CSV table of C-alpha atoms in Angstrom, one decimal:
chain,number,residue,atom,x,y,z
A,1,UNK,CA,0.0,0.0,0.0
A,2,UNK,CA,1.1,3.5,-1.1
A,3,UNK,CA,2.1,5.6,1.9
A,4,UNK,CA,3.5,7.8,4.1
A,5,UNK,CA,4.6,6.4,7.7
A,6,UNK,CA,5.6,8.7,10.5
A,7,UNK,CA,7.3,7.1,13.8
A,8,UNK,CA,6.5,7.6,16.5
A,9,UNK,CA,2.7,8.5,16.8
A,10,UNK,CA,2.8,9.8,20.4
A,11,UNK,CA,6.0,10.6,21.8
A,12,UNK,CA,6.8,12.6,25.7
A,13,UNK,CA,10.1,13.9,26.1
A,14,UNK,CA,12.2,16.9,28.7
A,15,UNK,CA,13.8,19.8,27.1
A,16,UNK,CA,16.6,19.4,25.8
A,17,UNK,CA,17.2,15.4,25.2
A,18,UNK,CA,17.7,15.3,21.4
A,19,UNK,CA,15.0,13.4,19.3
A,20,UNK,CA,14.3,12.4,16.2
A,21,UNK,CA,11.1,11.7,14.4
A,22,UNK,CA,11.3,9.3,11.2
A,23,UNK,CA,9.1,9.5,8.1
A,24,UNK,CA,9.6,7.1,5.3
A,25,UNK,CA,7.1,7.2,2.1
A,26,UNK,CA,7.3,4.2,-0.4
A,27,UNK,CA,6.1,6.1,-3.4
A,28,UNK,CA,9.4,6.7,-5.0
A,29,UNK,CA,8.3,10.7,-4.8
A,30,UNK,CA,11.0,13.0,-4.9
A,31,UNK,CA,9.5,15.9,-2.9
A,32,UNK,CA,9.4,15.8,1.1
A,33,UNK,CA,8.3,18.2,3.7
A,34,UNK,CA,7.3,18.5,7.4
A,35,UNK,CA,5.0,20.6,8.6
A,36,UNK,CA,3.8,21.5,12.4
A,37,UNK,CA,0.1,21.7,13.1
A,38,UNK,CA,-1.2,24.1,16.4
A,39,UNK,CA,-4.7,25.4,17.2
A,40,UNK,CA,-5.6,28.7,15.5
A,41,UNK,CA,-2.9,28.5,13.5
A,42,UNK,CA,-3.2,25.9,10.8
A,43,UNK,CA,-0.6,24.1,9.3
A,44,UNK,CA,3.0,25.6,9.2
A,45,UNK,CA,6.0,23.9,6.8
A,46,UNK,CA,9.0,23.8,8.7
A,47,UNK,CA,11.7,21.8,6.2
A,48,UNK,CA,11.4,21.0,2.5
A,49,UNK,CA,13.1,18.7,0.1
A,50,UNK,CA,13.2,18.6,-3.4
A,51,UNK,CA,15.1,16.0,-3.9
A,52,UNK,CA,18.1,13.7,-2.4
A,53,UNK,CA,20.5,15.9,-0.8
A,54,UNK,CA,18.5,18.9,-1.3
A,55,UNK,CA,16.5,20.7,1.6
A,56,UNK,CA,15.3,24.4,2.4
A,57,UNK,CA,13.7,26.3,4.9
A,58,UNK,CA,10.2,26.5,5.4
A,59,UNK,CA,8.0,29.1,7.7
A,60,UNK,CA,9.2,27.9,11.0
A,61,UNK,CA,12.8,26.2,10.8
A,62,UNK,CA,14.4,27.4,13.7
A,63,UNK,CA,15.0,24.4,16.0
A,64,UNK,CA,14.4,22.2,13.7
A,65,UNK,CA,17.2,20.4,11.1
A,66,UNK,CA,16.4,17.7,8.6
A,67,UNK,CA,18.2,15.5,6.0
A,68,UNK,CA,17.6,13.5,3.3
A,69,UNK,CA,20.3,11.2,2.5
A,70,UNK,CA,17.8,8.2,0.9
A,71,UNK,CA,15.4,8.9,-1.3
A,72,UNK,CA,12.3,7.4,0.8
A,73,UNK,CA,13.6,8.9,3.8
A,74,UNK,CA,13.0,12.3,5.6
A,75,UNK,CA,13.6,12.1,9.3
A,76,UNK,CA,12.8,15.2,11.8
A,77,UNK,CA,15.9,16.1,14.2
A,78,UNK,CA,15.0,18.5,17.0
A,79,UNK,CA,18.6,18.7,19.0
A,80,UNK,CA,17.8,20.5,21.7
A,81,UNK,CA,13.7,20.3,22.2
A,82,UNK,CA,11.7,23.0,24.2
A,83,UNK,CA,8.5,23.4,25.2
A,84,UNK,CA,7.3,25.5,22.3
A,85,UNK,CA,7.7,22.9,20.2
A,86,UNK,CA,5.3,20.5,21.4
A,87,UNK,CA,2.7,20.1,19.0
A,88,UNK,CA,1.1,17.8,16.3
A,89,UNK,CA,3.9,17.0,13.5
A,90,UNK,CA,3.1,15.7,9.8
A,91,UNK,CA,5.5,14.7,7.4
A,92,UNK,CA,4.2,15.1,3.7
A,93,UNK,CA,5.6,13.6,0.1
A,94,UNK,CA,4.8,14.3,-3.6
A,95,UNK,CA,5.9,12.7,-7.2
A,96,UNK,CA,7.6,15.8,-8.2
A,97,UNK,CA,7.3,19.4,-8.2
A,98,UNK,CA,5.8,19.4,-11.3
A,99,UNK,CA,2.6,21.3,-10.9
A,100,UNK,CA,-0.8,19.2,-10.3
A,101,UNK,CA,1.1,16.3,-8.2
A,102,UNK,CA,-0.5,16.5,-4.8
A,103,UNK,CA,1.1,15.8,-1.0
A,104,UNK,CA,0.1,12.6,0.8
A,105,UNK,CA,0.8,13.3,4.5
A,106,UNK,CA,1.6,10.8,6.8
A,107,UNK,CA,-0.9,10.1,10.1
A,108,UNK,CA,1.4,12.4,12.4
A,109,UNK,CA,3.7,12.6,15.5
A,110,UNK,CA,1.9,14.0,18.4
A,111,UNK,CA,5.1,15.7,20.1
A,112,UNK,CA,5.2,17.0,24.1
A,113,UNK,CA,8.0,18.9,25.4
A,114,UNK,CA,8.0,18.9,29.0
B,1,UNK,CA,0.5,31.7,-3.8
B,2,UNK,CA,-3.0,33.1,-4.3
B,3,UNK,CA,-4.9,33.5,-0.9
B,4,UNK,CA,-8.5,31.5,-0.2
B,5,UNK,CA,-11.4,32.3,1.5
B,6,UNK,CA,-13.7,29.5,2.9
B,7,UNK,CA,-16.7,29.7,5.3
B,8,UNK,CA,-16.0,28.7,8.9
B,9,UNK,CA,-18.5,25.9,9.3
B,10,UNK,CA,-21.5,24.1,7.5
B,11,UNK,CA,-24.1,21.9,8.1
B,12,UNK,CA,-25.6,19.2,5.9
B,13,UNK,CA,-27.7,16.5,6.3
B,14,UNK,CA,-26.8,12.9,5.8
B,15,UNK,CA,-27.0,11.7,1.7
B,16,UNK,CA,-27.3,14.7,0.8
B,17,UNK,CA,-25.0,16.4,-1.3
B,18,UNK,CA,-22.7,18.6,0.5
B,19,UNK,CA,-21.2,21.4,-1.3
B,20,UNK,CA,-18.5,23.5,0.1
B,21,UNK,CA,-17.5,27.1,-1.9
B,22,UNK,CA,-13.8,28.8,-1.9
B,23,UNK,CA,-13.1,31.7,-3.3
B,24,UNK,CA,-10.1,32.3,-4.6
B,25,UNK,CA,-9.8,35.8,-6.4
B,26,UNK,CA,-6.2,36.2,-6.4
B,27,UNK,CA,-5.2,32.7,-8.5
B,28,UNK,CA,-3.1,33.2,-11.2
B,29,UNK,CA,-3.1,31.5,-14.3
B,30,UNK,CA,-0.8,28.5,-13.3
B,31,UNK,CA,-2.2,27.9,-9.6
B,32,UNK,CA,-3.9,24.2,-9.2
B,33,UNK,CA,-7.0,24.6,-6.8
B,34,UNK,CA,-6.3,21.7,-4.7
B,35,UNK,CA,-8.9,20.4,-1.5
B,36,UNK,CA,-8.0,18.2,1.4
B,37,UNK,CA,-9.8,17.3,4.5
B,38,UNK,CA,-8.3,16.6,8.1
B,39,UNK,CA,-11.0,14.4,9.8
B,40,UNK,CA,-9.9,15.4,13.9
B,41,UNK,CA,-6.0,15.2,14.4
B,42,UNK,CA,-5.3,12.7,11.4
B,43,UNK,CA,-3.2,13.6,8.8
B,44,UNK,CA,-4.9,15.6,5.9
B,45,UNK,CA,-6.5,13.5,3.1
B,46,UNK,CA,-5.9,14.6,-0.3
B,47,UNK,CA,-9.4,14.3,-2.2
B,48,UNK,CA,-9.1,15.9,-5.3
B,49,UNK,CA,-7.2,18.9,-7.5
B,50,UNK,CA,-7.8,20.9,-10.7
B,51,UNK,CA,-6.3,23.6,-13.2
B,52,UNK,CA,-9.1,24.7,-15.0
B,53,UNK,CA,-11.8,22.1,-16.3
B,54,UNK,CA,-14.3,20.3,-13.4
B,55,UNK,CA,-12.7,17.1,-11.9
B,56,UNK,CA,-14.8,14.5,-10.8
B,57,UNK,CA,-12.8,11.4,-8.7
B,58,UNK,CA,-14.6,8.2,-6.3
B,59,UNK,CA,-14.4,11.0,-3.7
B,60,UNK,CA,-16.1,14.3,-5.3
B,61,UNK,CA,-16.5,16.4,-7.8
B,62,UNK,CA,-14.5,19.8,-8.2
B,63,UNK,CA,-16.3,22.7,-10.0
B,64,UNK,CA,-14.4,25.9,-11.3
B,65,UNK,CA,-15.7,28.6,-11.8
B,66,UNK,CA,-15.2,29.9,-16.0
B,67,UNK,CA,-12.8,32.7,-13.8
B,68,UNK,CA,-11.3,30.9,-12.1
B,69,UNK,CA,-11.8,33.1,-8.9
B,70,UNK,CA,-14.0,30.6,-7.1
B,71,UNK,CA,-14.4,26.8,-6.9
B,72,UNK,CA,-17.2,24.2,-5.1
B,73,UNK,CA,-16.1,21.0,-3.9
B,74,UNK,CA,-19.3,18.7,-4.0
B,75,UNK,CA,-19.7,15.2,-1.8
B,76,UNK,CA,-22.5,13.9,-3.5
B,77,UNK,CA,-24.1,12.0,-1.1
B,78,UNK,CA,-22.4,12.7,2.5
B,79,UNK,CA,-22.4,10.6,5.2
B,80,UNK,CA,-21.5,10.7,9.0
B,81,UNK,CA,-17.8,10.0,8.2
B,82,UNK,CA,-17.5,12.8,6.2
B,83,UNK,CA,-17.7,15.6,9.1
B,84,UNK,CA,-14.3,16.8,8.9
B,85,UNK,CA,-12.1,20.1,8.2
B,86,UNK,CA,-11.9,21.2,4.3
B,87,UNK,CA,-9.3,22.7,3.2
B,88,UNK,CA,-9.2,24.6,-0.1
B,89,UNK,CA,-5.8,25.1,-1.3
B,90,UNK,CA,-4.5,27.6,-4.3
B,91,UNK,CA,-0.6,26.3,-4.7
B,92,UNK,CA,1.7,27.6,-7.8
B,93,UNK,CA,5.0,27.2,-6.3
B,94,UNK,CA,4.7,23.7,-4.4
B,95,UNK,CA,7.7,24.6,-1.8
B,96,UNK,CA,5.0,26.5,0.1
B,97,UNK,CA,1.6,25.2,0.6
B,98,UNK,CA,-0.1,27.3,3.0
B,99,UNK,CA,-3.3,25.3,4.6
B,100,UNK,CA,-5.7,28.0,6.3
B,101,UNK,CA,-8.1,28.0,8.7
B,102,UNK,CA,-10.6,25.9,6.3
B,103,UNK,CA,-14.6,24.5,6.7
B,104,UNK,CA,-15.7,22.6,9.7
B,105,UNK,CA,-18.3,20.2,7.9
B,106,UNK,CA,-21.0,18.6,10.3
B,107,UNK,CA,-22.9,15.5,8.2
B,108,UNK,CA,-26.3,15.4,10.6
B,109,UNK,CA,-28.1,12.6,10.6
Protein backbone atom coordinates (compact mmCIF):
# COMPACT_ATOMS: atom_id res chain seq x y z
CA UNK A 1 0.00 0.00 0.00
CA UNK A 2 1.07 3.50 -1.08
CA UNK A 3 2.10 5.63 1.94
CA UNK A 4 3.48 7.85 4.13
CA UNK A 5 4.64 6.36 7.72
CA UNK A 6 5.64 8.66 10.46
CA UNK A 7 7.27 7.13 13.80
CA UNK A 8 6.48 7.56 16.52
CA UNK A 9 2.66 8.55 16.80
CA UNK A 10 2.85 9.79 20.36
CA UNK A 11 6.03 10.62 21.81
CA UNK A 12 6.81 12.60 25.70
CA UNK A 13 10.07 13.93 26.08
CA UNK A 14 12.21 16.93 28.74
CA UNK A 15 13.81 19.79 27.08
CA UNK A 16 16.62 19.45 25.83
CA UNK A 17 17.19 15.37 25.19
CA UNK A 18 17.73 15.31 21.35
CA UNK A 19 15.05 13.44 19.26
CA UNK A 20 14.31 12.37 16.16
CA UNK A 21 11.12 11.74 14.43
CA UNK A 22 11.34 9.35 11.25
CA UNK A 23 9.06 9.50 8.14
CA UNK A 24 9.59 7.08 5.34
CA UNK A 25 7.09 7.18 2.09
CA UNK A 26 7.26 4.18 -0.41
CA UNK A 27 6.10 6.07 -3.41
CA UNK A 28 9.36 6.71 -5.01
CA UNK A 29 8.30 10.66 -4.77
CA UNK A 30 11.03 13.03 -4.89
CA UNK A 31 9.49 15.89 -2.86
CA UNK A 32 9.38 15.82 1.06
CA UNK A 33 8.30 18.20 3.71
CA UNK A 34 7.34 18.46 7.41
CA UNK A 35 5.04 20.55 8.58
CA UNK A 36 3.83 21.54 12.44
CA UNK A 37 0.07 21.71 13.13
CA UNK A 38 -1.19 24.14 16.44
CA UNK A 39 -4.72 25.45 17.21
CA UNK A 40 -5.59 28.66 15.46
CA UNK A 41 -2.86 28.54 13.51
CA UNK A 42 -3.16 25.91 10.76
CA UNK A 43 -0.59 24.06 9.26
CA UNK A 44 2.99 25.61 9.17
CA UNK A 45 5.96 23.95 6.79
CA UNK A 46 9.00 23.79 8.70
CA UNK A 47 11.74 21.83 6.19
CA UNK A 48 11.36 20.97 2.54
CA UNK A 49 13.08 18.65 0.10
CA UNK A 50 13.23 18.64 -3.39
CA UNK A 51 15.13 15.96 -3.89
CA UNK A 52 18.10 13.70 -2.41
CA UNK A 53 20.51 15.86 -0.80
CA UNK A 54 18.49 18.86 -1.33
CA UNK A 55 16.52 20.73 1.56
CA UNK A 56 15.31 24.39 2.37
CA UNK A 57 13.74 26.27 4.93
CA UNK A 58 10.18 26.53 5.42
CA UNK A 59 7.97 29.12 7.67
CA UNK A 60 9.25 27.92 10.98
CA UNK A 61 12.83 26.21 10.77
CA UNK A 62 14.40 27.43 13.68
CA UNK A 63 15.04 24.36 15.97
CA UNK A 64 14.43 22.17 13.73
CA UNK A 65 17.19 20.44 11.13
CA UNK A 66 16.39 17.73 8.65
CA UNK A 67 18.20 15.51 5.96
CA UNK A 68 17.65 13.47 3.30
CA UNK A 69 20.30 11.24 2.49
CA UNK A 70 17.83 8.16 0.87
CA UNK A 71 15.39 8.94 -1.34
CA UNK A 72 12.32 7.41 0.84
CA UNK A 73 13.57 8.91 3.82
CA UNK A 74 12.97 12.30 5.58
CA UNK A 75 13.58 12.13 9.31
CA UNK A 76 12.76 15.18 11.76
CA UNK A 77 15.88 16.05 14.17
CA UNK A 78 14.97 18.55 17.01
CA UNK A 79 18.58 18.67 19.01
CA UNK A 80 17.83 20.52 21.67
CA UNK A 81 13.68 20.27 22.19
CA UNK A 82 11.69 23.03 24.18
CA UNK A 83 8.52 23.40 25.17
CA UNK A 84 7.29 25.54 22.34
CA UNK A 85 7.66 22.94 20.17
CA UNK A 86 5.26 20.55 21.40
CA UNK A 87 2.73 20.05 19.04
CA UNK A 88 1.15 17.80 16.31
CA UNK A 89 3.93 17.02 13.47
CA UNK A 90 3.15 15.69 9.85
CA UNK A 91 5.50 14.69 7.36
CA UNK A 92 4.22 15.07 3.70
CA UNK A 93 5.56 13.62 0.06
CA UNK A 94 4.78 14.27 -3.61
CA UNK A 95 5.89 12.65 -7.24
CA UNK A 96 7.60 15.81 -8.21
CA UNK A 97 7.33 19.38 -8.20
CA UNK A 98 5.83 19.38 -11.31
CA UNK A 99 2.64 21.32 -10.91
CA UNK A 100 -0.82 19.17 -10.25
CA UNK A 101 1.13 16.30 -8.19
CA UNK A 102 -0.49 16.51 -4.76
CA UNK A 103 1.09 15.85 -0.99
CA UNK A 104 0.08 12.63 0.81
CA UNK A 105 0.81 13.30 4.52
CA UNK A 106 1.55 10.79 6.81
CA UNK A 107 -0.91 10.10 10.10
CA UNK A 108 1.43 12.35 12.36
CA UNK A 109 3.67 12.58 15.54
CA UNK A 110 1.89 14.05 18.40
CA UNK A 111 5.08 15.68 20.15
CA UNK A 112 5.22 16.97 24.14
CA UNK A 113 7.98 18.92 25.40
CA UNK A 114 7.98 18.93 29.04
CA UNK B 1 0.48 31.67 -3.83
CA UNK B 2 -3.03 33.06 -4.34
CA UNK B 3 -4.90 33.46 -0.92
CA UNK B 4 -8.51 31.49 -0.21
CA UNK B 5 -11.39 32.26 1.54
CA UNK B 6 -13.67 29.52 2.91
CA UNK B 7 -16.70 29.75 5.29
CA UNK B 8 -16.02 28.69 8.85
CA UNK B 9 -18.49 25.93 9.27
CA UNK B 10 -21.48 24.14 7.52
CA UNK B 11 -24.09 21.95 8.11
CA UNK B 12 -25.58 19.18 5.85
CA UNK B 13 -27.75 16.49 6.31
CA UNK B 14 -26.83 12.95 5.78
CA UNK B 15 -26.98 11.67 1.69
CA UNK B 16 -27.25 14.73 0.83
CA UNK B 17 -25.02 16.43 -1.27
CA UNK B 18 -22.68 18.58 0.53
CA UNK B 19 -21.20 21.36 -1.26
CA UNK B 20 -18.52 23.50 0.13
CA UNK B 21 -17.51 27.13 -1.93
CA UNK B 22 -13.84 28.81 -1.93
CA UNK B 23 -13.07 31.72 -3.27
CA UNK B 24 -10.10 32.27 -4.55
CA UNK B 25 -9.75 35.85 -6.37
CA UNK B 26 -6.24 36.23 -6.35
CA UNK B 27 -5.17 32.69 -8.48
CA UNK B 28 -3.10 33.20 -11.21
CA UNK B 29 -3.08 31.49 -14.29
CA UNK B 30 -0.80 28.50 -13.29
CA UNK B 31 -2.16 27.86 -9.63
CA UNK B 32 -3.94 24.24 -9.18
CA UNK B 33 -6.99 24.62 -6.84
CA UNK B 34 -6.26 21.74 -4.67
CA UNK B 35 -8.94 20.41 -1.45
CA UNK B 36 -7.99 18.20 1.41
CA UNK B 37 -9.85 17.31 4.50
CA UNK B 38 -8.32 16.62 8.10
CA UNK B 39 -10.97 14.42 9.85
CA UNK B 40 -9.86 15.35 13.94
CA UNK B 41 -5.98 15.20 14.44
CA UNK B 42 -5.29 12.68 11.36
CA UNK B 43 -3.15 13.61 8.75
CA UNK B 44 -4.86 15.58 5.94
CA UNK B 45 -6.49 13.52 3.13
CA UNK B 46 -5.86 14.55 -0.32
CA UNK B 47 -9.43 14.29 -2.18
CA UNK B 48 -9.09 15.90 -5.32
CA UNK B 49 -7.18 18.87 -7.50
CA UNK B 50 -7.75 20.89 -10.70
CA UNK B 51 -6.28 23.62 -13.20
CA UNK B 52 -9.10 24.72 -15.00
CA UNK B 53 -11.82 22.14 -16.29
CA UNK B 54 -14.27 20.35 -13.36
CA UNK B 55 -12.72 17.07 -11.90
CA UNK B 56 -14.81 14.50 -10.78
CA UNK B 57 -12.80 11.37 -8.67
CA UNK B 58 -14.64 8.23 -6.28
CA UNK B 59 -14.39 11.02 -3.75
CA UNK B 60 -16.07 14.27 -5.27
CA UNK B 61 -16.47 16.45 -7.83
CA UNK B 62 -14.52 19.77 -8.16
CA UNK B 63 -16.33 22.69 -9.99
CA UNK B 64 -14.39 25.89 -11.27
CA UNK B 65 -15.74 28.61 -11.83
CA UNK B 66 -15.24 29.90 -16.02
CA UNK B 67 -12.85 32.67 -13.80
CA UNK B 68 -11.27 30.90 -12.14
CA UNK B 69 -11.75 33.07 -8.87
CA UNK B 70 -14.02 30.58 -7.15
CA UNK B 71 -14.37 26.79 -6.88
CA UNK B 72 -17.25 24.17 -5.11
CA UNK B 73 -16.08 20.97 -3.93
CA UNK B 74 -19.32 18.66 -3.98
CA UNK B 75 -19.69 15.25 -1.80
CA UNK B 76 -22.52 13.92 -3.53
CA UNK B 77 -24.13 11.95 -1.09
CA UNK B 78 -22.37 12.73 2.48
CA UNK B 79 -22.40 10.62 5.17
CA UNK B 80 -21.53 10.70 9.01
CA UNK B 81 -17.79 10.03 8.18
CA UNK B 82 -17.50 12.82 6.18
CA UNK B 83 -17.71 15.63 9.13
CA UNK B 84 -14.34 16.81 8.93
CA UNK B 85 -12.11 20.10 8.17
CA UNK B 86 -11.91 21.18 4.32
CA UNK B 87 -9.30 22.73 3.18
CA UNK B 88 -9.17 24.64 -0.14
CA UNK B 89 -5.76 25.14 -1.32
CA UNK B 90 -4.53 27.60 -4.27
CA UNK B 91 -0.58 26.32 -4.67
CA UNK B 92 1.66 27.65 -7.77
CA UNK B 93 5.00 27.19 -6.30
CA UNK B 94 4.70 23.72 -4.40
CA UNK B 95 7.70 24.55 -1.78
CA UNK B 96 5.05 26.53 0.06
CA UNK B 97 1.58 25.17 0.56
CA UNK B 98 -0.11 27.29 2.97
CA UNK B 99 -3.30 25.26 4.59
CA UNK B 100 -5.70 28.03 6.31
CA UNK B 101 -8.13 28.01 8.69
CA UNK B 102 -10.55 25.92 6.33
CA UNK B 103 -14.59 24.53 6.65
CA UNK B 104 -15.73 22.59 9.69
CA UNK B 105 -18.32 20.17 7.88
CA UNK B 106 -21.02 18.62 10.27
CA UNK B 107 -22.87 15.50 8.20
CA UNK B 108 -26.26 15.43 10.64
CA UNK B 109 -28.11 12.59 10.60
Amino acid sequence: EAQVTQNPRYLITVTGKKLTVTCSQNMNHEYMSWYRQDPGLGLRQIYYSMNVEVTDKGDVPEGYKVSRKEKRNFPLILESPSPNQTSLYFCASSLSRVLGSPLHFGNGTRLTVT
Amino acid sequence: DAKTTQPTSMDCAEGRAANLPCNHSTISGNEYVYWYRQIHSQGPQYIIHGLKNNETNEMASLIITEDRKSSTLILPHATLRDTAVYYCIVNGNFNKFYFGSGTKLNVKP
